[in-house]
Tab-separated table of C-alpha atoms and ligand atoms in Angstrom:
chain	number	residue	atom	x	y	z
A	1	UNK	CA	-13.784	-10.202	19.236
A	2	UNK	CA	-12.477	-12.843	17.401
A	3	UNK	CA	-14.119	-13.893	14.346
A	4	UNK	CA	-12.697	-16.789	11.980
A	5	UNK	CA	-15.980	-17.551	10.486
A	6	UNK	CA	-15.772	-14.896	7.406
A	7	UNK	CA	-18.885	-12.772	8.203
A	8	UNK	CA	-18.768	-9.543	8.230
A	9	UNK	CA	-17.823	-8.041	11.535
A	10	UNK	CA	-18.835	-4.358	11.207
A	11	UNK	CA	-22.026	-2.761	9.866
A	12	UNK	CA	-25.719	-3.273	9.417
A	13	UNK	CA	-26.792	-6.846	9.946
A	14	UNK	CA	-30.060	-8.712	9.900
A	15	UNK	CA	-32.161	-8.239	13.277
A	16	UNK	CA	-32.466	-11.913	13.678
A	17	UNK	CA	-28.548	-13.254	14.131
A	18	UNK	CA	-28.829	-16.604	14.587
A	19	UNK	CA	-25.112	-16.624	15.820
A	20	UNK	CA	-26.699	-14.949	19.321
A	21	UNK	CA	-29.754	-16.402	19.568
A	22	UNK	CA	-31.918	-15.529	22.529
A	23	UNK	CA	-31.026	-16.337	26.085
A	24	UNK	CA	-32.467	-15.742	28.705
A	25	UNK	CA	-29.276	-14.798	31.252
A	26	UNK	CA	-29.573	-11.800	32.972
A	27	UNK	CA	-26.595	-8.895	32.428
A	28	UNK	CA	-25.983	-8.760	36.012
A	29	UNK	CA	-25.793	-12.237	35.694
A	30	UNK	CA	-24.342	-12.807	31.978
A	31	UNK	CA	-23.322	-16.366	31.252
A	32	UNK	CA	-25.547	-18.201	33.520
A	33	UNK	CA	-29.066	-19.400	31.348
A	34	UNK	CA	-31.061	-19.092	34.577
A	35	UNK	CA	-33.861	-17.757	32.582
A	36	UNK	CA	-36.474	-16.915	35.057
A	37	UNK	CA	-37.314	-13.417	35.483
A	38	UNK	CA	-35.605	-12.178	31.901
A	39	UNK	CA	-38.288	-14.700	30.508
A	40	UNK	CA	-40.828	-12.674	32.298
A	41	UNK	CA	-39.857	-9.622	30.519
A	42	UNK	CA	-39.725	-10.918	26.921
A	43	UNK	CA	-43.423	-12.380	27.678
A	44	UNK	CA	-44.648	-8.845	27.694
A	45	UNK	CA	-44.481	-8.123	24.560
A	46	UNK	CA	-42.017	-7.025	21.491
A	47	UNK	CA	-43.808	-3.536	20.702
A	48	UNK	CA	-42.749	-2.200	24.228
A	49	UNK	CA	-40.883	1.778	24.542
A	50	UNK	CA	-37.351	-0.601	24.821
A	51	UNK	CA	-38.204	-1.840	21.417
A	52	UNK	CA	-38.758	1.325	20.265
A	53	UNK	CA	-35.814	2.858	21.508
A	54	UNK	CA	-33.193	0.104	20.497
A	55	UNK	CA	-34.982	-0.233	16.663
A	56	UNK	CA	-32.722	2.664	15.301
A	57	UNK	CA	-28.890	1.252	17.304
A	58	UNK	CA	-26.929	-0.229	14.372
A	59	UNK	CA	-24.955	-3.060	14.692
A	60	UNK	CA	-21.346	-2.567	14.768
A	61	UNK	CA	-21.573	0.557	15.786
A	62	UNK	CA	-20.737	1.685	19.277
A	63	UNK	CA	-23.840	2.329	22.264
A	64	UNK	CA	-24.596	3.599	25.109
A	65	UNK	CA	-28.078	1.539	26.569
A	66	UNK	CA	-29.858	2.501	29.976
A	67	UNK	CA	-31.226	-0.281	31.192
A	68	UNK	CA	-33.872	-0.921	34.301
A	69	UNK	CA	-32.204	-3.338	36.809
A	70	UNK	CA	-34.338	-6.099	37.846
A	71	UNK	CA	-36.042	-5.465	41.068
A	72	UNK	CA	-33.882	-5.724	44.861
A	73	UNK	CA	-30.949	-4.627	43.421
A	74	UNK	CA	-30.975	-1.254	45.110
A	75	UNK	CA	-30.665	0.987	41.648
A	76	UNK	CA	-33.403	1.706	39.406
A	77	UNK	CA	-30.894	1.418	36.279
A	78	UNK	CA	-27.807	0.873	34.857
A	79	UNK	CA	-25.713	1.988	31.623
A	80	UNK	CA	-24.134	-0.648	28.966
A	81	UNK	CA	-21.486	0.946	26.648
A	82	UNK	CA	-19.979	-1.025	24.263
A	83	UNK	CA	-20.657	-2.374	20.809
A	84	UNK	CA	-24.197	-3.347	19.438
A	85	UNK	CA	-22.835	-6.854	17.948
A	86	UNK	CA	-26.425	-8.447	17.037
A	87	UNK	CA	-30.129	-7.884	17.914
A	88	UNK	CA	-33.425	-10.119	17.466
A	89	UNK	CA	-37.251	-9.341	18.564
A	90	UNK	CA	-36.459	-10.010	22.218
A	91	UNK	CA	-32.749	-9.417	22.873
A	92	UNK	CA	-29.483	-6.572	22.193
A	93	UNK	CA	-26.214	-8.456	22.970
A	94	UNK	CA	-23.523	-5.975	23.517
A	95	UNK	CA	-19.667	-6.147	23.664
A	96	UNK	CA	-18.789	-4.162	26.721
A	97	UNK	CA	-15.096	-3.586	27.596
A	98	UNK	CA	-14.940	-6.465	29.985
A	99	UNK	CA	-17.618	-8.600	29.135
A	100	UNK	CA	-20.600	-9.652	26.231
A	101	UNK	CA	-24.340	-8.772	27.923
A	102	UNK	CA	-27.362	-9.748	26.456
A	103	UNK	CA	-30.282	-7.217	26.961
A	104	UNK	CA	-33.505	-7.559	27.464
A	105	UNK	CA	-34.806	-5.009	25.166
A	106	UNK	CA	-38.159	-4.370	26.714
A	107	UNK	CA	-36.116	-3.384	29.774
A	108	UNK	CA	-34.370	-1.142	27.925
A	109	UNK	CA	-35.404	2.738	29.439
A	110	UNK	CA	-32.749	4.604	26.877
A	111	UNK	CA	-30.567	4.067	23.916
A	112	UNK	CA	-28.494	5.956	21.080
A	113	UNK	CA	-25.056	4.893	19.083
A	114	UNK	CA	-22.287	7.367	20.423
A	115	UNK	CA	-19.019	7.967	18.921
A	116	UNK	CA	-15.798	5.884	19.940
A	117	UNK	CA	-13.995	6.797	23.293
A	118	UNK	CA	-11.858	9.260	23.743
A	119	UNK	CA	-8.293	7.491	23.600
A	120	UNK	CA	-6.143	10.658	24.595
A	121	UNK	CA	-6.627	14.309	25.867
A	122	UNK	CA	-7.420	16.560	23.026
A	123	UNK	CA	-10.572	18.204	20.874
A	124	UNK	CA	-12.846	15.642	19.106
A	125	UNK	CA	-11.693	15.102	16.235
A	126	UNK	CA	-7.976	14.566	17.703
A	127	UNK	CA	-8.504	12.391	21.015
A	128	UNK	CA	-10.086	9.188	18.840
A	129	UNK	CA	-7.442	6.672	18.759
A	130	UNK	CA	-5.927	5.459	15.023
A	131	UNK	CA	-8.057	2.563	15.131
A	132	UNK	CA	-10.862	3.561	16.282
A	133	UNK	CA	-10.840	6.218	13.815
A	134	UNK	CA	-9.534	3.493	10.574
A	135	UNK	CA	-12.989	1.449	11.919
A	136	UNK	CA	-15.226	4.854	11.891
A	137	UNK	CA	-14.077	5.463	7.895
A	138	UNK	CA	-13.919	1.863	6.977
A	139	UNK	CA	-17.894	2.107	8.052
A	140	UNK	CA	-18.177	5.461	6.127
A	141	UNK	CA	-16.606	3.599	2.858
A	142	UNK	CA	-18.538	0.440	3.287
A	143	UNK	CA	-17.214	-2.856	1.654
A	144	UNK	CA	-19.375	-4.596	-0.467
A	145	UNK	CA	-18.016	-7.798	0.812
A	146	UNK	CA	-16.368	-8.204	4.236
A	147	UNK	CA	-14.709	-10.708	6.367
A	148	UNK	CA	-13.031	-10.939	9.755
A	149	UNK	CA	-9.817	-12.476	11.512
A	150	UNK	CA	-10.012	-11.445	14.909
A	151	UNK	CA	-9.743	-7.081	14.712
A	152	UNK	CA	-8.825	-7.210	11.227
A	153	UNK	CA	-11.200	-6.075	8.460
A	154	UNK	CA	-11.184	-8.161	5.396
A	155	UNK	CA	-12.941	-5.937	2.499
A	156	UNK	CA	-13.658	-6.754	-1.404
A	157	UNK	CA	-15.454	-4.547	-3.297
A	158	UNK	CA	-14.745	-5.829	-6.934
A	159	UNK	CA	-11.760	-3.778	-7.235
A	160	UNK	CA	-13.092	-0.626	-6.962
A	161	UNK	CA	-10.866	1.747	-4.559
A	162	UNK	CA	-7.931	-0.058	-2.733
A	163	UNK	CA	-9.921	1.123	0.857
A	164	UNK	CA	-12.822	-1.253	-0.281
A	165	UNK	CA	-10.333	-4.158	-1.460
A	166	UNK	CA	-7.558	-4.553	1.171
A	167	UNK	CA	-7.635	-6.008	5.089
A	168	UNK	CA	-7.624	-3.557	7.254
A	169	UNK	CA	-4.795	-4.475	9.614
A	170	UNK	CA	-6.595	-2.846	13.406
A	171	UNK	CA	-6.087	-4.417	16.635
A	172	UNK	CA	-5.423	-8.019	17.255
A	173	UNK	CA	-5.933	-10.601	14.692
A	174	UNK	CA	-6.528	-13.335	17.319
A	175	UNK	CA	-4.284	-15.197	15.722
A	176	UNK	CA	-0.236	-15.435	15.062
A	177	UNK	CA	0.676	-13.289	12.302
A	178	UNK	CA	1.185	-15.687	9.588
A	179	UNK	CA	-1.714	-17.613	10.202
A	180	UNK	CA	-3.594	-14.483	10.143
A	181	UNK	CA	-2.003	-13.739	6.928
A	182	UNK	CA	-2.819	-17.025	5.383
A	183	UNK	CA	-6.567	-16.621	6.376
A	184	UNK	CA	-6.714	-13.357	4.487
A	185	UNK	CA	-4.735	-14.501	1.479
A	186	UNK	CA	-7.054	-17.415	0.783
A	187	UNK	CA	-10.197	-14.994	1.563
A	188	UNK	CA	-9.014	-13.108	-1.254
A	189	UNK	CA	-7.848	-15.673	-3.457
A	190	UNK	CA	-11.607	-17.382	-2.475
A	191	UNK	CA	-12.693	-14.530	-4.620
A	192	UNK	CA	-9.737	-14.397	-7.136
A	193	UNK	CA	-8.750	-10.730	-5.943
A	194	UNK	CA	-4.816	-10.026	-4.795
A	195	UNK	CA	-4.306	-9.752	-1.209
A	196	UNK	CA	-3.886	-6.204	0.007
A	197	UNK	CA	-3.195	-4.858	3.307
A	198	UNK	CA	-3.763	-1.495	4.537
A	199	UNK	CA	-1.497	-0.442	7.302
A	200	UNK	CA	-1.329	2.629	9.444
A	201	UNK	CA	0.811	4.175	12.108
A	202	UNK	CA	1.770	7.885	12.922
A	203	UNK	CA	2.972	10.348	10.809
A	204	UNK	CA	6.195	9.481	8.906
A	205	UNK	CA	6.209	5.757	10.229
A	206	UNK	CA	8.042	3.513	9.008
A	207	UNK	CA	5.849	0.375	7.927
A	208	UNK	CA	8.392	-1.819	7.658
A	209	UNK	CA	8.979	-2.256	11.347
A	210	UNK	CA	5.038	-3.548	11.884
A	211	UNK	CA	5.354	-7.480	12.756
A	212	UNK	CA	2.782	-7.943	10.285
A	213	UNK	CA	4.724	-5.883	7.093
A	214	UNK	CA	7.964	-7.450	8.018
A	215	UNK	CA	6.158	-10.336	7.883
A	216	UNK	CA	4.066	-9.724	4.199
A	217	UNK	CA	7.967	-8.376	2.912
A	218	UNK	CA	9.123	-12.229	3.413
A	219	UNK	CA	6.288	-12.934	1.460
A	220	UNK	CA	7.102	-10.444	-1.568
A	221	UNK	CA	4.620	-8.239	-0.910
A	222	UNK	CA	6.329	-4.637	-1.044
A	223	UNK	CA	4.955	-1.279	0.411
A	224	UNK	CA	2.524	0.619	-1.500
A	225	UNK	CA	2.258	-2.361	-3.956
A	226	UNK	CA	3.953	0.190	-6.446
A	227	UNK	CA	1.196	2.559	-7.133
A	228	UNK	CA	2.479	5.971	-6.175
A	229	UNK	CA	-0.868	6.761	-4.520
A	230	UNK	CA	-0.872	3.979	-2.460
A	231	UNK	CA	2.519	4.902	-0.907
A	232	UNK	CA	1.267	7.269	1.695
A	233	UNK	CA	-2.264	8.658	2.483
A	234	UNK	CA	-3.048	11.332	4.845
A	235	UNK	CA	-6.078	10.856	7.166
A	236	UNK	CA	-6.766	14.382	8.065
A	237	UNK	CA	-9.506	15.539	10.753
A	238	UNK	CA	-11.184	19.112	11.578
A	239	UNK	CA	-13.415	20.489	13.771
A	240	UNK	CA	-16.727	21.252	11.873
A	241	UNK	CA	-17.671	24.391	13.974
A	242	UNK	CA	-14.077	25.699	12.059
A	243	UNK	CA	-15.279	25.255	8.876
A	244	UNK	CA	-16.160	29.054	7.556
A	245	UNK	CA	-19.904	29.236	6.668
A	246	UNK	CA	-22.111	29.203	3.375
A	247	UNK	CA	-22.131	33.269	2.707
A	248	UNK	CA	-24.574	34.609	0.455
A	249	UNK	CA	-22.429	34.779	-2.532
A	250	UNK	CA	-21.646	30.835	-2.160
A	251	UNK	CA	-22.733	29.410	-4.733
A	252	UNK	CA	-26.068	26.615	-4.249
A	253	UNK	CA	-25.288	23.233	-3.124
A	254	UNK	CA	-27.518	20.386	-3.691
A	255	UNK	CA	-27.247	17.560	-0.684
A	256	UNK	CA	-29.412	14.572	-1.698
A	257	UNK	CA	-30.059	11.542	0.518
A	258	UNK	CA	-30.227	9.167	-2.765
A	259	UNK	CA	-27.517	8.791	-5.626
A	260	UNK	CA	-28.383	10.168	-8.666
A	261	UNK	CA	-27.108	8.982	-12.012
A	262	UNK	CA	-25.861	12.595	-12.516
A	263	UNK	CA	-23.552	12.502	-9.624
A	264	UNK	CA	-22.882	9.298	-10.122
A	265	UNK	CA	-21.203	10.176	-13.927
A	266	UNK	CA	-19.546	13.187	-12.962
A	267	UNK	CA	-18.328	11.441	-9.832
A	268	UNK	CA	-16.417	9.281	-12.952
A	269	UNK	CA	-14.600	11.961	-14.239
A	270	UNK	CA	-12.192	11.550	-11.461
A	271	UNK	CA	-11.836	7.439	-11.000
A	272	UNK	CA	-12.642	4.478	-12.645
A	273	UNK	CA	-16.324	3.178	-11.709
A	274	UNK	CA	-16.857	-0.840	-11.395
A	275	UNK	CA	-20.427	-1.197	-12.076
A	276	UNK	CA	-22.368	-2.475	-9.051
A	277	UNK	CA	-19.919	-2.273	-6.540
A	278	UNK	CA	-19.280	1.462	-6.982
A	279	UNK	CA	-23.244	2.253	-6.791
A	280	UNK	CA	-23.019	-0.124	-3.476
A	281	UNK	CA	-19.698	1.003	-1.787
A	282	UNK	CA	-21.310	4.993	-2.559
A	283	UNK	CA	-24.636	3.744	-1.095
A	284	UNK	CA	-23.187	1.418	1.994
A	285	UNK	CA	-22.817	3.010	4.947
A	286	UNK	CA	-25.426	3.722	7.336
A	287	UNK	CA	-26.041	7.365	6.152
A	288	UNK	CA	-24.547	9.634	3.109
A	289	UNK	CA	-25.646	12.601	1.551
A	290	UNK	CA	-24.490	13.502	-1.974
A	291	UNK	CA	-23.371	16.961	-2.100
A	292	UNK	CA	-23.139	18.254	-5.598
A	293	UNK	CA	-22.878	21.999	-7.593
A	294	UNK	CA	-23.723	23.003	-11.180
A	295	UNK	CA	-22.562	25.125	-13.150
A	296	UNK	CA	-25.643	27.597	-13.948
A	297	UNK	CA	-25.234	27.929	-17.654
A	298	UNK	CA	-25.075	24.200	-18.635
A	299	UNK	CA	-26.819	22.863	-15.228
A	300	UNK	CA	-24.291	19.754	-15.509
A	301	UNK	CA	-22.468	19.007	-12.252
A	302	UNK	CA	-19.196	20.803	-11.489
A	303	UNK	CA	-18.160	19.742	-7.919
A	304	UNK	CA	-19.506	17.310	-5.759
A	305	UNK	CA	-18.101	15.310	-2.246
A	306	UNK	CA	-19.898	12.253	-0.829
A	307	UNK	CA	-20.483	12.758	2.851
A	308	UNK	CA	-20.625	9.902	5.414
A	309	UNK	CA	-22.832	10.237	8.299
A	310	UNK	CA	-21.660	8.754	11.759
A	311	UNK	CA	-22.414	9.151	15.485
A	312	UNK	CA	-20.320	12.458	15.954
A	313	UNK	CA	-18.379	11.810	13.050
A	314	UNK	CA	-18.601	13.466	9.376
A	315	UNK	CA	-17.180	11.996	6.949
A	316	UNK	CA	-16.013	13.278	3.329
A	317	UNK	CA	-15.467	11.384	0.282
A	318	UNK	CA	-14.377	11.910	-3.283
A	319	UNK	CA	-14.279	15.765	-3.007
A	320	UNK	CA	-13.819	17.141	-6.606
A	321	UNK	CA	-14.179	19.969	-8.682
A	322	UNK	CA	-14.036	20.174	-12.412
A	323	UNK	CA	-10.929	21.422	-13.672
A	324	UNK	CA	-12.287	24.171	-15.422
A	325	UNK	CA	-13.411	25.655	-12.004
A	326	UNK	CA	-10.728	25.426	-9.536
A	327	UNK	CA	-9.687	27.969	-7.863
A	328	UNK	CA	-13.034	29.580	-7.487
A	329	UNK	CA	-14.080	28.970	-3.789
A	330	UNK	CA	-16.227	25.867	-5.256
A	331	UNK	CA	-14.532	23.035	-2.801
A	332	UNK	CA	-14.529	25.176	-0.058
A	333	UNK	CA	-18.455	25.760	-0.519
A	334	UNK	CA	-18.722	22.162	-0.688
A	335	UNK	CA	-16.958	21.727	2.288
A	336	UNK	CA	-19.097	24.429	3.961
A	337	UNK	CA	-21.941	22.829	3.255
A	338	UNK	CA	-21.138	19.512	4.974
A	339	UNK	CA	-20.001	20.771	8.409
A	340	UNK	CA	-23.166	22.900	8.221
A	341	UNK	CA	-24.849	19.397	7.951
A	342	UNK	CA	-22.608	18.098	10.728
A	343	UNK	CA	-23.009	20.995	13.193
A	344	UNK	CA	-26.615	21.095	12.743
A	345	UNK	CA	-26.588	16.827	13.393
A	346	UNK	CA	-24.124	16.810	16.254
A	347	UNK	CA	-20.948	15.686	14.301
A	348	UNK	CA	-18.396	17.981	15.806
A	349	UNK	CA	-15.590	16.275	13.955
A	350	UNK	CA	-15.001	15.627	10.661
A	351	UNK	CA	-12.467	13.552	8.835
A	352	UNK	CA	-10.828	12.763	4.975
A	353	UNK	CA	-8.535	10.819	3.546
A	354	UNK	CA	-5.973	12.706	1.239
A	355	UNK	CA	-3.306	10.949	-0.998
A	356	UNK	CA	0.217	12.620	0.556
A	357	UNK	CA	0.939	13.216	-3.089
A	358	UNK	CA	-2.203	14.939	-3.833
A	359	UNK	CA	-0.588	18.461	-3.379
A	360	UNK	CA	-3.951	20.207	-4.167
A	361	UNK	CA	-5.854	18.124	-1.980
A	362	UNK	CA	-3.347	18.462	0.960
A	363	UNK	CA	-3.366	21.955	0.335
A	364	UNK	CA	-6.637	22.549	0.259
A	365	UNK	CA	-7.324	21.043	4.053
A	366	UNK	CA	-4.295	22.479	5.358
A	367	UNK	CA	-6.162	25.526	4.451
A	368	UNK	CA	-9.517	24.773	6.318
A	369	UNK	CA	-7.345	24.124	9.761
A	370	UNK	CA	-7.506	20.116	8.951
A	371	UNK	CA	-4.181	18.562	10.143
A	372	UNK	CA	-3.177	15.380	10.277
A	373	UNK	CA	-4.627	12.741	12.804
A	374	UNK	CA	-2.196	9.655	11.184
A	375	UNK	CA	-0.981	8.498	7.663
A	376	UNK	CA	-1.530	4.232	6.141
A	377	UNK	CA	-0.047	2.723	3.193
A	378	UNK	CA	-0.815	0.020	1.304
A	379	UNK	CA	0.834	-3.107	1.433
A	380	UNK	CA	0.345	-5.737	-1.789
A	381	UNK	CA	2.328	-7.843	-4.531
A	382	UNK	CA	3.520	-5.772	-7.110
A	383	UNK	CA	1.263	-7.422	-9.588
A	384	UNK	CA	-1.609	-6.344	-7.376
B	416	COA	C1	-8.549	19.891	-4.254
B	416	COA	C2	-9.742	20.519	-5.008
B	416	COA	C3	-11.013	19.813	-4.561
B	416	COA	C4	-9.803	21.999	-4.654
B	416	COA	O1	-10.946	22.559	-5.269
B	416	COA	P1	-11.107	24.137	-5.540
B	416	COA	O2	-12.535	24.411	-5.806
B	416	COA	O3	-10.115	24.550	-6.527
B	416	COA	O4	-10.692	24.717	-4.110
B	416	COA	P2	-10.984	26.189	-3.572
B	416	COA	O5	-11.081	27.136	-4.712
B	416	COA	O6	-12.134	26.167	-2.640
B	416	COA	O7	-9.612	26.467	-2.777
B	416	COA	C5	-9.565	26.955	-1.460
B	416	COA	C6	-8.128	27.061	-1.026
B	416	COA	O8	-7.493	25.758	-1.016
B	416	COA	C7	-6.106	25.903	-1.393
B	416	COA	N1	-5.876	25.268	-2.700
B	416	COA	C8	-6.806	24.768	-3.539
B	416	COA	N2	-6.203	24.256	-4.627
B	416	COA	C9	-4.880	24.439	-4.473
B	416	COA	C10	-3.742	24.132	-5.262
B	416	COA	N3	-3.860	23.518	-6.453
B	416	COA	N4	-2.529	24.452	-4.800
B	416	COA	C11	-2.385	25.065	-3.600
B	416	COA	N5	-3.425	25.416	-2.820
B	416	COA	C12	-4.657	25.085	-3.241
B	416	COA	C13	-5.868	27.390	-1.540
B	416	COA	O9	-5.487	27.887	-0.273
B	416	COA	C14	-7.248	27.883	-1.925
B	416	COA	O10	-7.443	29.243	-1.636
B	416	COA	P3	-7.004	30.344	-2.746
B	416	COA	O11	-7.523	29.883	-4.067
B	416	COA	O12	-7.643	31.588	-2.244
B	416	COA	O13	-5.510	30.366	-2.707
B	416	COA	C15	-9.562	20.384	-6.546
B	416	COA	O14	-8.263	20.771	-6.888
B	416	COA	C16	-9.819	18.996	-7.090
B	416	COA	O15	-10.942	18.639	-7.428
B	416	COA	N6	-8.758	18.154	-7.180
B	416	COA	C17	-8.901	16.782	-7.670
B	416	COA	C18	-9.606	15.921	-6.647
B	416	COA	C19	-8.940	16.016	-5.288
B	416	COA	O16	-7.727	16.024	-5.174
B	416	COA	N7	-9.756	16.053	-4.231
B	416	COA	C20	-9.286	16.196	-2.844
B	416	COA	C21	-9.057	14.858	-2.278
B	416	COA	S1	-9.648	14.753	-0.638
């Protein structure tokens, strides 16, 4: 949808979005404000099952709502699949694939967020298109501060990790390219942070043939914005029934719903925290679990992994283990433990993003039967 107002366009927003306001227009009849029997509906109350039901959808996330039909239409219901783009007390407006509904939520009979479409034949952590998939993790790595120009993601996060800082170039910016370009430049330099743009494409693609990097090269900016970990990064996905399970001689892993300041400083021993924004980026998405093990001498953390928590989706983050214990079946434990999680929650697939560079790391989830769904780069000024 296009967006040019600078709010966010993905993940949790207030109930009450003044930006869709109630109307009363039916979704059989969507754009006419007819308002006579959908009126009926909302007068009967905003505690009904529908409320219920539609409570736990989060915005920006795909849907799937069943939805009673009103009366003489010859079906008792309907689906709506598309994404949840705001709710209030009386109303769900959704972003189907041809059109924008608004729901009467009390006529709402069934409700969940599903995972996005398949875009190609395959298993499910291989038949989610690029985008789709860049839009699942940008979710799982939540911004602190995010924007939109049309598809496009803009993300600021106080400079902590370049996924959190940089536009994520998805879809259709609504606009031409170098007006796009000079909507996210400003957003950034609105909050005195470089421009960054994260591009993807399949593996081994050449970035420089994107309109929008040919485009950014005019401009100076140069790919990977001359950090060698920003040249290429793998986004590799599994299947989490593959995953071999805990065993008894595994050693304990801790998965805790909150972040602890324990995690949180050994978590620091492998990048550079900005206070604030790390704790919020960590703590942003709609669900996480910190995974952690300890070393049972000294009790202090030795390994740990973030894991993000979507429909169908798992998500890992920040896998580490000290360097003092590599090599001992530790990450793989870790790793066992999530897609445990994930199985037992209905996440078939799973996903990470690797650094190509990151030899151990590619290793590693080569190892587990990850491959490689498709690689992104960043783009930025060398100064960046
Ligand atoms: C990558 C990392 C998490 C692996 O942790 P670990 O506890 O040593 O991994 P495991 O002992 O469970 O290794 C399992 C298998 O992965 C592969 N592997 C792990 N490290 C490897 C390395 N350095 N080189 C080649 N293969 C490696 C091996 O096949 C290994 O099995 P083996 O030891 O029987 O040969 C660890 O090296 C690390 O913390 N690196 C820094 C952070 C990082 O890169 N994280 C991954 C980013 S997503």
């Amino acid at each position: 949808m296009p967006d040019m107002n600078g709010e966010p366009t993905h993940g949790p927003t207030d109930e009450t979005n003044s930006d869709t306001g109630p109307r009363t227009d039916s979704p059989t009849d969507s754009g006419t404000d007819s308002g006579t029997d959908s009126g009926t509906s909302v007068a009967a109350g905003t505690d009904t099952p529908g409320h219920r039901l539609t409570a736990g959808l989060t915005i920006g996330n795909r849907v799937v709502v069943r939805y009673r039909l009103e009366e003489g239409e010859g079906a008792a219901a309907t689906d709506f699949v598309g994404e949840l783009v705001a709710r209030n007390t009386d109303f769900l407006v959704v972003d189907t694939k041809t059109e924008r509904v608004k729901l009467i939520r009390a006529d709402v009979l069934a409700a969940k967020d599903v995972p996005p479409p398949a875009s190609r034949a395959g298993r499910p952590h291989e038949r989610v298109s690029a985008d789709d998939l860049e839009k699942l993790m940008a979710k799982g790595w939540q911004a602190v501060d995010r924007g939109g120009v049309g598809d496009w993601v803009l993300r600021a996060s106080g400079g902590f990790t370049g996924r959190a800082n940089s536009v994520l170039v998805v879809g259709d910016p609504s606009l031409p390219v170098e007006r796009a370009i000079d909507f996210a430049e400003k957003w950034y330099a609105d909050r005195e942070r470089p421009a960054i743009f994260q591009v993807h494409g399949e593996t081994g693609f050449d970035a420089t043939e994107q309109p929008t990097v040919a485009a950014l090269l005019e401009r100076g900016y140069v790919v990977g914005g001359g950090h060698d970990n920003w040249q290429r990064v793998l986004v590799m996905t599994g299947l989490s029934a593959a995953v071999p399970p805990l065993t008894e001689q595994s050693a304990p892993v801790t998965a805790d719903a909150q972040l602890q300041l324990d995690w949180l400083t050994a978590y620091g021993e492998q990048r550079s925290i900005v206070p604030g924004a790390t704790e919020a980026v960590l703590t942003g998405s709609d669900g996480q679990l910190f995974l952690s093990v300890r070393d049972p001498d000294t009790n202090t953390i030795i390994g740990l992994a973030r894991l993000a928590i979507h429909p169908g989706w798992a998500g890992i983050f920040g896998l580490w283990v000290h360097p003092d214990h590599r090599r001992t079946g530790l990450a793989t434990t870790i790793v066992s433990a999530a897609a445990m999680v994930a199985r037992e929650n209905n996440m078939p697939a799973m996903y990470l993003q690797v650094s190509e560079d990151n030899a151990a790391g590619v290793a590693f989830w080569r190892d587990l039967g990850f491959t490689v769904h498709h690689e992104y780069t960043y783009v930025a000024k060398p100064s960046a």
